[in-house]
Coordinates of C-alpha atoms and ligand atoms in Angstrom, one line a residue:
X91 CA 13.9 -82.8 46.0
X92 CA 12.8 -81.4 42.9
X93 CA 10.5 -79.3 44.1
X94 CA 13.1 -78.2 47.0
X95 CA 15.3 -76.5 44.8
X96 CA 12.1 -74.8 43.0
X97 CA 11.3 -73.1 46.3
X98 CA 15.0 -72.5 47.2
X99 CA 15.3 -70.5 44.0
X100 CA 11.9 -68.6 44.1
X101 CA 12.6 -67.6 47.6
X102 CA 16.5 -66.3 46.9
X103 CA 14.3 -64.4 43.6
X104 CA 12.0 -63.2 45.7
X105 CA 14.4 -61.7 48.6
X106 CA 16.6 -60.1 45.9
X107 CA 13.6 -58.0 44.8
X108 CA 12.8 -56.5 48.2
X109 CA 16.7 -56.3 49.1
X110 CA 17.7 -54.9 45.5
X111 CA 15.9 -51.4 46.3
X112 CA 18.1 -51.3 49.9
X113 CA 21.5 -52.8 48.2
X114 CA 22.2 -52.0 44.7
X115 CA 23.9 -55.3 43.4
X116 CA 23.2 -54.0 39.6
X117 CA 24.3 -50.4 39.5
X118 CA 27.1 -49.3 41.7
X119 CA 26.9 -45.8 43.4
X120 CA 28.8 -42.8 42.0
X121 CA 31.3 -42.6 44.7
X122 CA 33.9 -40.7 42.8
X123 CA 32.1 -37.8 44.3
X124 CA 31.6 -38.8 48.1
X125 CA 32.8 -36.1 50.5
X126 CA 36.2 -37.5 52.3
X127 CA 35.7 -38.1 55.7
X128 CA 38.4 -35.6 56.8
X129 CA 36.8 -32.6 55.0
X130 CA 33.7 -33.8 57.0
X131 CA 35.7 -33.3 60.5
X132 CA 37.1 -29.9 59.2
X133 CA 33.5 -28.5 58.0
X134 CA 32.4 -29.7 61.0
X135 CA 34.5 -28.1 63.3
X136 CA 34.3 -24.8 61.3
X137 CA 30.4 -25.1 61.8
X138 CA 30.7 -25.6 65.3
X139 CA 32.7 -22.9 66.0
X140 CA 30.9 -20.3 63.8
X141 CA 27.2 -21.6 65.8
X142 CA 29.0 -20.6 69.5
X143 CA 30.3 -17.7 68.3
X144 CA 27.1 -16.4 66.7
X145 CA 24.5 -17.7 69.0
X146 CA 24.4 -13.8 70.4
X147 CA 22.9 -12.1 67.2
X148 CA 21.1 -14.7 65.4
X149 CA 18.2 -12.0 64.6
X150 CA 18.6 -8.8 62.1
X151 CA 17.3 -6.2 64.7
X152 CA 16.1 -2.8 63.5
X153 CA 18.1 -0.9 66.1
X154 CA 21.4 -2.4 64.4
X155 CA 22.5 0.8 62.2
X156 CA 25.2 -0.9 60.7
X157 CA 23.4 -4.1 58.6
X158 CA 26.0 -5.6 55.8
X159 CA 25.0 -7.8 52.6
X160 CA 27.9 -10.6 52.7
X161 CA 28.4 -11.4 49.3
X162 CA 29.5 -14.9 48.5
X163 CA 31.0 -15.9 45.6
X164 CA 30.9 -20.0 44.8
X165 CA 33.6 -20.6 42.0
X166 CA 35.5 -23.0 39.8
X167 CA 37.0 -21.1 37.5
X168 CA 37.9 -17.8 37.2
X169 CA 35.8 -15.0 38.4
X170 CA 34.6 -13.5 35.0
X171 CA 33.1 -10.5 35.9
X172 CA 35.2 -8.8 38.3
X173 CA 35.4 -5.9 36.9
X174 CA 31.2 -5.1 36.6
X175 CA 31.3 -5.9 40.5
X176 CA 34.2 -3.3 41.2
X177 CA 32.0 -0.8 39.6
X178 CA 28.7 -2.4 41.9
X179 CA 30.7 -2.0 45.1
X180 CA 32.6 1.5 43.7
X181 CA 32.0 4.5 45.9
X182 CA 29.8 2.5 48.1
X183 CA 31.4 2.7 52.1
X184 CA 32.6 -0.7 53.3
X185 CA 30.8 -0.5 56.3
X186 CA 27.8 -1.8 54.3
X187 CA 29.0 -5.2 52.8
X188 CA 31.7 -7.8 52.8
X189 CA 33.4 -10.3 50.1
X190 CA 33.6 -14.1 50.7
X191 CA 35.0 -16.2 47.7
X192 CA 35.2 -20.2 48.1
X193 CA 37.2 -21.2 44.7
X194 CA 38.0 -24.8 43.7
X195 CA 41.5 -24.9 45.3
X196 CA 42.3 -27.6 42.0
X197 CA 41.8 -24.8 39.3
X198 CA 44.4 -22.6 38.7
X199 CA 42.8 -19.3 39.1
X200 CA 44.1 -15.9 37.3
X201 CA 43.5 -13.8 41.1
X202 CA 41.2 -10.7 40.4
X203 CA 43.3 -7.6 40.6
X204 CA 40.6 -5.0 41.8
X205 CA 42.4 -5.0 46.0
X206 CA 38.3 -5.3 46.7
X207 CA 38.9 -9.4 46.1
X208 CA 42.5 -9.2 47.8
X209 CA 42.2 -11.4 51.2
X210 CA 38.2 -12.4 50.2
X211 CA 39.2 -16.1 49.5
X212 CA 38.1 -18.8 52.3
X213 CA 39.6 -21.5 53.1
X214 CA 38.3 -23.9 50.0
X215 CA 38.3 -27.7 49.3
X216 CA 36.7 -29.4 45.6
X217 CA 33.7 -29.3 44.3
X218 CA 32.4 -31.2 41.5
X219 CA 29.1 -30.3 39.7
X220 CA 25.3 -32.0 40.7
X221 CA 27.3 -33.3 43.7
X222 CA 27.0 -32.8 47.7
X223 CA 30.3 -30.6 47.3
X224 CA 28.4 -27.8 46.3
X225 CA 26.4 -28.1 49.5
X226 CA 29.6 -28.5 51.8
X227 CA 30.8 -25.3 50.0
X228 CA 28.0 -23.3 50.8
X229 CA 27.8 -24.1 54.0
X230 CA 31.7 -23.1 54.5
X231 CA 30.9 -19.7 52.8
X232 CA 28.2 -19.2 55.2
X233 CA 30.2 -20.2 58.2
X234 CA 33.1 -18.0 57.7
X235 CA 30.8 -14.9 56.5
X236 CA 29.0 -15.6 60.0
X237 CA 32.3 -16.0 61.9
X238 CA 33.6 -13.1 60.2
X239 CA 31.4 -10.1 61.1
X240 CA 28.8 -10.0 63.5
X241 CA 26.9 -6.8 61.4
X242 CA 26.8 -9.6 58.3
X243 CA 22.8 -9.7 58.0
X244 CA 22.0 -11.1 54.4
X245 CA 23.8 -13.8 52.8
X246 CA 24.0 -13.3 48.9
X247 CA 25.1 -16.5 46.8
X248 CA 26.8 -16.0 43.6
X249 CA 28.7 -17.8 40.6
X250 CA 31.2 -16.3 38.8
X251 CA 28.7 -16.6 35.9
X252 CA 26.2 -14.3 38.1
X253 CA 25.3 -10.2 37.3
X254 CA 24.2 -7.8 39.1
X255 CA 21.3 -5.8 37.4
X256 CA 21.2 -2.7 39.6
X257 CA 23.3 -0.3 41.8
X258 CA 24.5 -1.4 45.4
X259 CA 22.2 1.2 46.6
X260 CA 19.4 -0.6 45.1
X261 CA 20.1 -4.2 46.3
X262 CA 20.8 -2.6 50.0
X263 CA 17.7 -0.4 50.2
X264 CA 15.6 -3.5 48.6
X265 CA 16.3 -6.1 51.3
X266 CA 17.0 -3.8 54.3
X267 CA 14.7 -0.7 54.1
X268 CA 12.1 -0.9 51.6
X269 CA 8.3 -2.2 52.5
X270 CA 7.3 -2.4 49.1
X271 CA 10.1 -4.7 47.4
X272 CA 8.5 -8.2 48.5
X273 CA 5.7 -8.5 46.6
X274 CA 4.2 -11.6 48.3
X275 CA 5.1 -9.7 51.8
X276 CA 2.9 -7.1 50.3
X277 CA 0.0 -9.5 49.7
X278 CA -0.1 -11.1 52.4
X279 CA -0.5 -7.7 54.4
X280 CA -3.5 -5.7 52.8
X281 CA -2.5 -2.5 55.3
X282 CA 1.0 -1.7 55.0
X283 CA 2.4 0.0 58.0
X284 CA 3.3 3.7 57.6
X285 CA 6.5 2.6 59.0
X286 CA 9.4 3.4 56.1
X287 CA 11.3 0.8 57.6
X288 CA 10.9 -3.3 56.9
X289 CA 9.5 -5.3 59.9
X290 CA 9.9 -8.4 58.6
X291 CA 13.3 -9.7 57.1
X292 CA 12.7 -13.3 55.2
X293 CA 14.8 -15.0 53.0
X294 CA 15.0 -15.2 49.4
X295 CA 14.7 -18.9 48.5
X296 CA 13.2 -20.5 45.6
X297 CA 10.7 -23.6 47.0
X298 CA 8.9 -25.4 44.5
X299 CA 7.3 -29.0 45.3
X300 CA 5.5 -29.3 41.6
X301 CA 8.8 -29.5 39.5
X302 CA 9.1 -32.5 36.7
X303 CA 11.5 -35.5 37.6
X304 CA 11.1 -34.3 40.9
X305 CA 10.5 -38.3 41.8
X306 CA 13.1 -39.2 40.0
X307 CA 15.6 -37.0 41.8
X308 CA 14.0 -38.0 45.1
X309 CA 14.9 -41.5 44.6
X310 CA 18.7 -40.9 42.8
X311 CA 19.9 -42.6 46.2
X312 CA 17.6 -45.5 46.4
X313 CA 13.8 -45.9 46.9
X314 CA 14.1 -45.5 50.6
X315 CA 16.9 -43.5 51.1
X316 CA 15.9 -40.1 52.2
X317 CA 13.2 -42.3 54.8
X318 CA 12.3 -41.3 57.3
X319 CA 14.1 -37.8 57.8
X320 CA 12.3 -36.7 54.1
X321 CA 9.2 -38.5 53.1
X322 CA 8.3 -37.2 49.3
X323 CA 5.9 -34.6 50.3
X324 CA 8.6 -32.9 52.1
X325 CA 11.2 -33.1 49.7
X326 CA 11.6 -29.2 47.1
X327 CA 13.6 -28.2 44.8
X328 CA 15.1 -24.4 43.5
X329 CA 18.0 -22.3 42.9
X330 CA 21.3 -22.6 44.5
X331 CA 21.7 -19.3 44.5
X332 CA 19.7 -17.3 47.5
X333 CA 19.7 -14.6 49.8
X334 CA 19.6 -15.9 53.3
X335 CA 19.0 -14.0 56.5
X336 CA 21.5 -14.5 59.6
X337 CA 19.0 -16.7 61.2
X338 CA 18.4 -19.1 58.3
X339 CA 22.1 -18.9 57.8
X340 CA 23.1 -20.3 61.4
X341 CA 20.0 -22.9 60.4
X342 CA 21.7 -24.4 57.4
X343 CA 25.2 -24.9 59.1
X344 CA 23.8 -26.3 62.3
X345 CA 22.0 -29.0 60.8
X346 CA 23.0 -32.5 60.7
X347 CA 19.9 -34.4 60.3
X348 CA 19.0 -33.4 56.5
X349 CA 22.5 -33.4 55.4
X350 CA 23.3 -37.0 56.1
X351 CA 20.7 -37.6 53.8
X352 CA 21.8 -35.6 50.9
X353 CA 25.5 -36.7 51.3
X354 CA 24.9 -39.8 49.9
X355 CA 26.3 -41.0 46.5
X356 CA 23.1 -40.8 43.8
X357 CA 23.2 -43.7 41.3
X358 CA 22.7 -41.6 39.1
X359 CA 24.6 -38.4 38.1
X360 CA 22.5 -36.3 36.1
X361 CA 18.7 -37.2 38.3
X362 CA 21.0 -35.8 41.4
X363 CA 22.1 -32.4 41.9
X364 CA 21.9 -32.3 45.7
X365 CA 22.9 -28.4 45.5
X366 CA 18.9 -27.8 44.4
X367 CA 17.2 -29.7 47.0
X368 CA 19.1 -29.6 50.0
X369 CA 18.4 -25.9 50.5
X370 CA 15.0 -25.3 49.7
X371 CA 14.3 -28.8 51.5
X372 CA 15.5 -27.9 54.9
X373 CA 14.1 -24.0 54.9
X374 CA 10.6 -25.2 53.7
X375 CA 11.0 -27.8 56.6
X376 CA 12.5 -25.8 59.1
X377 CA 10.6 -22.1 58.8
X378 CA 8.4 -22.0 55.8
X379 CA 7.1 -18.3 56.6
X380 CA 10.6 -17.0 56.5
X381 CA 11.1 -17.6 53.4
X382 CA 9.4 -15.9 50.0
X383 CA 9.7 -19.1 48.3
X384 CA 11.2 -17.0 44.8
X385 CA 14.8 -16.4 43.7
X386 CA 16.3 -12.7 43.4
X387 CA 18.7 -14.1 40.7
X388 CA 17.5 -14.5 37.2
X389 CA 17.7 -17.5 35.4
X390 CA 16.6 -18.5 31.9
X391 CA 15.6 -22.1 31.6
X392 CA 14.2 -22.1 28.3
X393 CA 15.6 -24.5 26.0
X394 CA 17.7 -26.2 28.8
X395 CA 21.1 -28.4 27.9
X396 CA 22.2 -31.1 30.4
X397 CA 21.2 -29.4 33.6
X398 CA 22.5 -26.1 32.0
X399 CA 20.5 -22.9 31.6
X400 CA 20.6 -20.8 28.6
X401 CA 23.5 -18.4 28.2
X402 CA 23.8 -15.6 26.8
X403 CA 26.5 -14.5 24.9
X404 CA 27.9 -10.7 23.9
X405 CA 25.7 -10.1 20.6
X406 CA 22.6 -10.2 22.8
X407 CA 24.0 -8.0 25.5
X408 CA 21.6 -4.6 25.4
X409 CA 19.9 -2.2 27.7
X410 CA 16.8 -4.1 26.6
X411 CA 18.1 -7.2 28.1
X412 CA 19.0 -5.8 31.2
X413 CA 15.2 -4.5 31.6
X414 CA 13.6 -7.9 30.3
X415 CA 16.0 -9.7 33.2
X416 CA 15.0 -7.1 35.7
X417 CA 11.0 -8.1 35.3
X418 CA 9.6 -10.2 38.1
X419 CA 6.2 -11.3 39.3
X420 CA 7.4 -12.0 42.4
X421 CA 9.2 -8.5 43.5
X422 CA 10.0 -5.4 42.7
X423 CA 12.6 -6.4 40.4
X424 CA 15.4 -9.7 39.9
X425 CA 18.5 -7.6 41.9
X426 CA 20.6 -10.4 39.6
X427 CA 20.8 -13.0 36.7
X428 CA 23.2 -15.9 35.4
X429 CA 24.5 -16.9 32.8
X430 CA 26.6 -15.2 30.8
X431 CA 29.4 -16.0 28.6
X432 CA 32.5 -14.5 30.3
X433 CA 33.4 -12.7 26.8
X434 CA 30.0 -10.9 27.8
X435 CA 32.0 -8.5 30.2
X436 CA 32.9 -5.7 27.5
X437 CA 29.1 -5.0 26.4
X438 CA 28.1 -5.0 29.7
X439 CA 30.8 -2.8 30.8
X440 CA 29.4 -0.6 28.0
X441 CA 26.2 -0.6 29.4
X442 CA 27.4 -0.6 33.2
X443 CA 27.2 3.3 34.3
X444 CA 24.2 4.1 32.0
X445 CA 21.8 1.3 32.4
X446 CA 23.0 -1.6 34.7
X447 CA 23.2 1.2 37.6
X448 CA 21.2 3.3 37.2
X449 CA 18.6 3.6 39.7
X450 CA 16.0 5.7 38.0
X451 CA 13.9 3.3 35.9
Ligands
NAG714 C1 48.0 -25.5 37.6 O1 49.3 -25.0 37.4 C2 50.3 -25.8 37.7 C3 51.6 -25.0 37.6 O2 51.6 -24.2 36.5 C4 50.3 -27.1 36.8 O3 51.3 -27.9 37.2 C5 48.9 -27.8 37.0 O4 48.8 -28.9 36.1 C6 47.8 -26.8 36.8 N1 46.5 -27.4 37.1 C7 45.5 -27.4 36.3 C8 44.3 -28.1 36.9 O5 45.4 -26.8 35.3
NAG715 C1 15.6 -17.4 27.1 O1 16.3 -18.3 26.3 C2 15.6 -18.5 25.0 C3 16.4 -19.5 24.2 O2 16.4 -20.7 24.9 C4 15.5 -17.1 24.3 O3 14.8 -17.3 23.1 C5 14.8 -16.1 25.1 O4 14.8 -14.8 24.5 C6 15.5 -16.0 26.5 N1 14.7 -15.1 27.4 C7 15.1 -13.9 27.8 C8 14.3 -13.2 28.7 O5 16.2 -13.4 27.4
NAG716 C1 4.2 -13.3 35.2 O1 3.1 -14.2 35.2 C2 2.3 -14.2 34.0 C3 1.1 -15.1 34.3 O2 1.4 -16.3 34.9 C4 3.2 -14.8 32.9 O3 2.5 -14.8 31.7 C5 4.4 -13.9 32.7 O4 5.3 -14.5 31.8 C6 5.1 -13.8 34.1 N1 6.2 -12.8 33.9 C7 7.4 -13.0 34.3 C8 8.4 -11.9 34.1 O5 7.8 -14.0 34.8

């Protein structure tokens, strides 16, 4: 009888530790941050729409004379730098790029008053920080940029902590017409063609697979979560903010498969943010020759607070900064960087016309 109950009670042990894993009984799920299903039918739909309507020019062709940078700006608060952008776009013709602003529709925004933001905002739901909503966002952004205007050729994601570190004219002429900009393009072929004009468009993705606590993050929704969909070895990490060409674009809002995956609660907030992996994951998976694997937007993770990056603040605002930001191994130059304190604007307005765009180096 005894003996029984021994093997009754080793057994119900024993099946707790291969069930545990599967069911957390110990440590509930963040849900506070789960995507309601209703957004889910609207994102949805809006996907679905933008993929029939788009299906037509999913390629950037060289004949098309009339290629635009969509520039989207991802926000919760208020956009801080408005002003330094006004003077980016300034003088250029509007032919050449469009606006697309998805702002937390629960902040209470002070609307930018340049009439270049007037009519940019999309359709917007919440988003909370390291959660899926950031992904959902982005995806929206990309829908309604794609939906918007056939000519829209790069996709440009921004915060409204991001600045740009050279003229329009620079940013345009780097990802559309120059053959030199890509460095790893470059490498890769030893003869560069006479031709003035770019062959090959990729996109501008960060993909790294040899980041610390990647583990960790990997399993932030259970051992076997991501299974099989993502196995480990698949499974990357980089910046949220990326320049994506029309095809990748269409690729990220027409897939299902990755994002039920990275939808689910994490148990753990800060070994989650979905917003890094989802991206780079799919892309790597999906066409990892298309994409140059580095980030056009500058970042400074030195010294690194809760998932923050260092920011810099208006005492450290200089023309030098602005060349030290602009240095990359990867390309010609970073065409952006974040973060910046928003009381940053008035130095850099300073420094705007002189340095910031100026094309001459
Ligand atoms: C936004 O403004 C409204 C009206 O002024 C106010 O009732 C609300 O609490 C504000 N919301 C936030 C998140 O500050
Ligand atoms: C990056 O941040 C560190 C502080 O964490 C700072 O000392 C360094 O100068 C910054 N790098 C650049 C390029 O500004
Ligand atoms: C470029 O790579 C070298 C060698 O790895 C490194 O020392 C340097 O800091 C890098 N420069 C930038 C701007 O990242």
């Amino acid at each position: 009888m005894l003996s029984t109950i021994l093997i009754l009670t080793l057994f119900i042990i024993i099946s707790l530790f291969f069930i545990a894993p599967h069911i957390i009984i110990f440590n509930p799920p963040n849900t506070n941050h789960q995507i309601p299903p209703s957004d889910e039918v609207d994102d949805v739909t809006l996907f679905n729409h933008a993929l029939s309507n788009s299906n037509k020019l999913s390629h950037l062709s060289s004949n098309n004379h009339n290629l635009k940078l969509a520039f989207l700006f991802l926000t919760n608060s208020n956009l801080h730098f408005t002003p330094l952008w006004e003077l980016f776009f300034h003088n250029n013709p509007t032919n050449l790029y469009n606006i697309y602003i998805h702002a937390d529709p629960f902040v209470n925004l002070t609307l930018p008053t340049s009439p270049l933001f007037h009519n940019r905002f999309i359709p917007s739901k919440r988003t909370f920080r390291a959660s899926p909503t950031l992904i959902s966002a982005t995806r929206r952004l990309l829908a309604h940029s794609l939906l918007d205007d056939p000519s829209n050729a790069y996709f440009l994601v921004l915060s409204q902590y991001c600045i740009p570190l050279h003229s329009f004219h620079y940013v345009y002429n780097s990802l559309f017409l120059s053959n030199t900009f890509d460095l790893s393009q470059r490498n890769s072929q030893p003869n560069p063609q006479p031709d003035p004009i770019r062959l090959r468009y990729n996109s501008f993705v960060e993909i790294l697979s040899d980041a610390p606590r990647l583990w960790k993050r990997y399993v932030a929704r259970g051992r076997y979560a991501m299974m099989p969909e993502v196995p480990f070895d698949k499974f990357r990490v980089g910046s949220q903010f990326f320049t994506l060409t029309r095809k990748h674009a269409l690729l990220v809002i027409k897939d299902r498969t990755l994002w039920k995956k990275f939808k689910i609660p994490c148990y753990r907030e800060d070994e989650c943010y979905p917003e890094e992996h989802y991206f780079p994951t799919l892309l790597s998976m999906a066409d990892p020759d298309g994409c140059t694997k580095y980030t056009l937007t500058n970042v400074n993770w030195t010294g690194t607070v809760n998932g923050h990056p260092y920011t810099y603040r208006p005492n450290e605002v200089s023309p030098e900064l602005i060349n030290r930001l602009r240095e990359s191994n990867y390309s010609e130059s970073y065409l952006f960087a974040r973060k910046f304190t928003p009381d940053c604007l008035e130095p850099l307005m300073q420094i705007a016309k002189s340095i910031i765009f100026r094309d001459s180096n």
